[in-house]
């Protein structure tokens, strides 16, 4: 089996601060990332984080779609401990995986 690398030429995004929110431009796609909807601060964090809604807007700008699959979970009702792990994959229009990532929470 031979490995191959796919190189994507993509438009560079530009972000412009607009009244506590950001204007996002990717090629012809333009949208507004709204504070506390698309991004915001998580308690005890020093910097803002990109949230799911904002990530979906960015994916749309690049013409990508995604899926999320739960890859692991642990539930201990007696001890009150719950663990979930998910894998997300972004695909291009031809169905090729462009990026993948793993996230977990407990």
PDB file of C-alpha atoms in Angstrom:
ATOM      1  CA  UNK A   1       0.000   0.000   0.000  1.00  0.00           C
ATOM      2  CA  UNK A   2       1.358   3.397  -0.975  1.00  0.00           C
ATOM      3  CA  UNK A   3       0.858   6.552   1.064  1.00  0.00           C
ATOM      4  CA  UNK A   4       0.124   9.790  -0.717  1.00  0.00           C
ATOM      5  CA  UNK A   5      -0.066  13.366   0.419  1.00  0.00           C
ATOM      6  CA  UNK A   6      -2.792  15.729  -0.734  1.00  0.00           C
ATOM      7  CA  UNK A   7      -1.908  19.418  -0.690  1.00  0.00           C
ATOM      8  CA  UNK A   8      -4.791  21.889  -0.573  1.00  0.00           C
ATOM      9  CA  UNK A   9      -4.535  25.459  -1.786  1.00  0.00           C
ATOM     10  CA  UNK A  10      -7.024  27.435   0.280  1.00  0.00           C
ATOM     11  CA  UNK A  11      -7.901  31.076   0.659  1.00  0.00           C
ATOM     12  CA  UNK A  12      -6.393  32.650   3.759  1.00  0.00           C
ATOM     13  CA  UNK A  13      -9.044  33.878   6.181  1.00  0.00           C
ATOM     14  CA  UNK A  14      -9.110  37.440   7.387  1.00  0.00           C
ATOM     15  CA  UNK A  15     -10.584  38.456  10.723  1.00  0.00           C
ATOM     16  CA  UNK A  16     -11.581  42.029  11.503  1.00  0.00           C
ATOM     17  CA  UNK A  17     -12.740  43.117  14.954  1.00  0.00           C
ATOM     18  CA  UNK A  18     -16.241  44.557  14.793  1.00  0.00           C
ATOM     19  CA  UNK A  19     -17.954  45.671  18.049  1.00  0.00           C
ATOM     20  CA  UNK A  20     -16.956  42.764  20.302  1.00  0.00           C
ATOM     21  CA  UNK A  21     -17.433  40.304  17.412  1.00  0.00           C
ATOM     22  CA  UNK A  22     -15.311  39.392  14.387  1.00  0.00           C
ATOM     23  CA  UNK A  23     -16.016  39.657  10.686  1.00  0.00           C
ATOM     24  CA  UNK A  24     -14.644  36.537   8.957  1.00  0.00           C
ATOM     25  CA  UNK A  25     -13.810  36.558   5.242  1.00  0.00           C
ATOM     26  CA  UNK A  26     -12.711  33.397   3.382  1.00  0.00           C
ATOM     27  CA  UNK A  27     -12.648  33.991  -0.366  1.00  0.00           C
ATOM     28  CA  UNK A  28     -16.186  35.076  -1.307  1.00  0.00           C
ATOM     29  CA  UNK A  29     -17.642  33.744   1.955  1.00  0.00           C
ATOM     30  CA  UNK A  30     -18.269  36.338   4.660  1.00  0.00           C
ATOM     31  CA  UNK A  31     -19.857  35.890   8.080  1.00  0.00           C
ATOM     32  CA  UNK A  32     -19.723  37.281  11.589  1.00  0.00           C
ATOM     33  CA  UNK A  33     -18.328  35.285  14.506  1.00  0.00           C
ATOM     34  CA  UNK A  34     -20.433  36.329  17.496  1.00  0.00           C
ATOM     35  CA  UNK A  35     -18.956  36.442  21.005  1.00  0.00           C
ATOM     36  CA  UNK A  36     -20.626  33.932  23.412  1.00  0.00           C
ATOM     37  CA  UNK A  37     -22.247  32.154  20.437  1.00  0.00           C
ATOM     38  CA  UNK A  38     -19.371  31.238  18.103  1.00  0.00           C
ATOM     39  CA  UNK A  39     -16.480  31.818  20.513  1.00  0.00           C
ATOM     40  CA  UNK A  40     -15.971  32.862  24.123  1.00  0.00           C
ATOM     41  CA  UNK A  41     -14.167  32.285  27.376  1.00  0.00           C
ATOM     42  CA  UNK A  42     -14.517  29.057  29.287  1.00  0.00           C
ATOM     43  CA  UNK A  43     -14.422  29.522  33.091  1.00  0.00           C
ATOM     44  CA  UNK A  44     -10.829  29.684  34.400  1.00  0.00           C
ATOM     45  CA  UNK A  45      -9.404  29.998  30.862  1.00  0.00           C
ATOM     46  CA  UNK A  46      -7.110  32.906  30.046  1.00  0.00           C
ATOM     47  CA  UNK A  47      -8.051  33.247  26.391  1.00  0.00           C
ATOM     48  CA  UNK A  48     -11.249  32.758  24.370  1.00  0.00           C
ATOM     49  CA  UNK A  49     -11.961  29.434  22.649  1.00  0.00           C
ATOM     50  CA  UNK A  50     -13.627  28.638  19.348  1.00  0.00           C
ATOM     51  CA  UNK A  51     -16.972  26.938  19.943  1.00  0.00           C
ATOM     52  CA  UNK A  52     -18.856  24.459  17.762  1.00  0.00           C
ATOM     53  CA  UNK A  53     -21.027  27.099  16.079  1.00  0.00           C
ATOM     54  CA  UNK A  54     -17.959  29.130  15.069  1.00  0.00           C
ATOM     55  CA  UNK A  55     -16.108  26.053  13.834  1.00  0.00           C
ATOM     56  CA  UNK A  56     -19.108  25.161  11.643  1.00  0.00           C
ATOM     57  CA  UNK A  57     -19.067  28.648  10.093  1.00  0.00           C
ATOM     58  CA  UNK A  58     -15.369  28.269   9.282  1.00  0.00           C
ATOM     59  CA  UNK A  59     -15.936  24.810   7.760  1.00  0.00           C
ATOM     60  CA  UNK A  60     -18.721  26.246   5.575  1.00  0.00           C
ATOM     61  CA  UNK A  61     -16.351  28.959   4.382  1.00  0.00           C
ATOM     62  CA  UNK A  62     -13.935  26.309   3.137  1.00  0.00           C
ATOM     63  CA  UNK A  63     -16.708  24.137   1.644  1.00  0.00           C
ATOM     64  CA  UNK A  64     -16.079  21.247   4.048  1.00  0.00           C
ATOM     65  CA  UNK A  65     -18.456  18.962   5.904  1.00  0.00           C
ATOM     66  CA  UNK A  66     -17.791  16.837   8.979  1.00  0.00           C
ATOM     67  CA  UNK A  67     -18.941  13.946  11.112  1.00  0.00           C
ATOM     68  CA  UNK A  68     -18.445  13.160  14.787  1.00  0.00           C
ATOM     69  CA  UNK A  69     -18.253   9.638  16.240  1.00  0.00           C
ATOM     70  CA  UNK A  70     -18.104   8.634  19.904  1.00  0.00           C
ATOM     71  CA  UNK A  71     -15.014   6.433  20.165  1.00  0.00           C
ATOM     72  CA  UNK A  72     -14.962   5.754  23.914  1.00  0.00           C
ATOM     73  CA  UNK A  73     -17.087   6.304  27.002  1.00  0.00           C
ATOM     74  CA  UNK A  74     -17.121   5.309  30.641  1.00  0.00           C
ATOM     75  CA  UNK A  75     -20.079   5.769  32.977  1.00  0.00           C
ATOM     76  CA  UNK A  76     -19.840   5.105  36.696  1.00  0.00           C
ATOM     77  CA  UNK A  77     -23.130   6.218  38.217  1.00  0.00           C
ATOM     78  CA  UNK A  78     -22.112   5.138  41.751  1.00  0.00           C
ATOM     79  CA  UNK A  79     -19.025   7.370  41.789  1.00  0.00           C
ATOM     80  CA  UNK A  80     -20.528  10.079  39.587  1.00  0.00           C
ATOM     81  CA  UNK A  81     -17.774   9.759  36.982  1.00  0.00           C
ATOM     82  CA  UNK A  82     -18.507  10.053  33.270  1.00  0.00           C
ATOM     83  CA  UNK A  83     -15.978  10.105  30.422  1.00  0.00           C
ATOM     84  CA  UNK A  84     -16.654  10.624  26.718  1.00  0.00           C
ATOM     85  CA  UNK A  85     -14.240  10.644  23.786  1.00  0.00           C
ATOM     86  CA  UNK A  86     -15.172  11.751  20.271  1.00  0.00           C
ATOM     87  CA  UNK A  87     -13.380  11.779  16.933  1.00  0.00           C
ATOM     88  CA  UNK A  88     -14.316  14.451  14.394  1.00  0.00           C
ATOM     89  CA  UNK A  89     -13.331  14.338  10.723  1.00  0.00           C
ATOM     90  CA  UNK A  90     -13.615  17.100   8.131  1.00  0.00           C
ATOM     91  CA  UNK A  91     -14.149  16.050   4.499  1.00  0.00           C
ATOM     92  CA  UNK A  92     -13.828  17.847   1.189  1.00  0.00           C
ATOM     93  CA  UNK A  93     -16.426  17.683  -1.601  1.00  0.00           C
ATOM     94  CA  UNK A  94     -14.905  14.437  -2.934  1.00  0.00           C
ATOM     95  CA  UNK A  95     -15.228  12.759   0.471  1.00  0.00           C
ATOM     96  CA  UNK A  96     -11.505  12.790   1.303  1.00  0.00           C
ATOM     97  CA  UNK A  97     -10.523  13.396   4.924  1.00  0.00           C
ATOM     98  CA  UNK A  98      -8.914  16.825   5.226  1.00  0.00           C
ATOM     99  CA  UNK A  99      -8.464  16.904   9.010  1.00  0.00           C
ATOM    100  CA  UNK A 100      -9.339  14.794  12.009  1.00  0.00           C
ATOM    101  CA  UNK A 101      -9.235  15.460  15.719  1.00  0.00           C
ATOM    102  CA  UNK A 102     -10.023  13.802  19.030  1.00  0.00           C
ATOM    103  CA  UNK A 103     -11.670  15.474  22.001  1.00  0.00           C
ATOM    104  CA  UNK A 104     -12.704  14.202  25.412  1.00  0.00           C
ATOM    105  CA  UNK A 105     -14.517  15.425  28.492  1.00  0.00           C
ATOM    106  CA  UNK A 106     -15.419  14.121  31.927  1.00  0.00           C
TER     107      UNK A 106
END
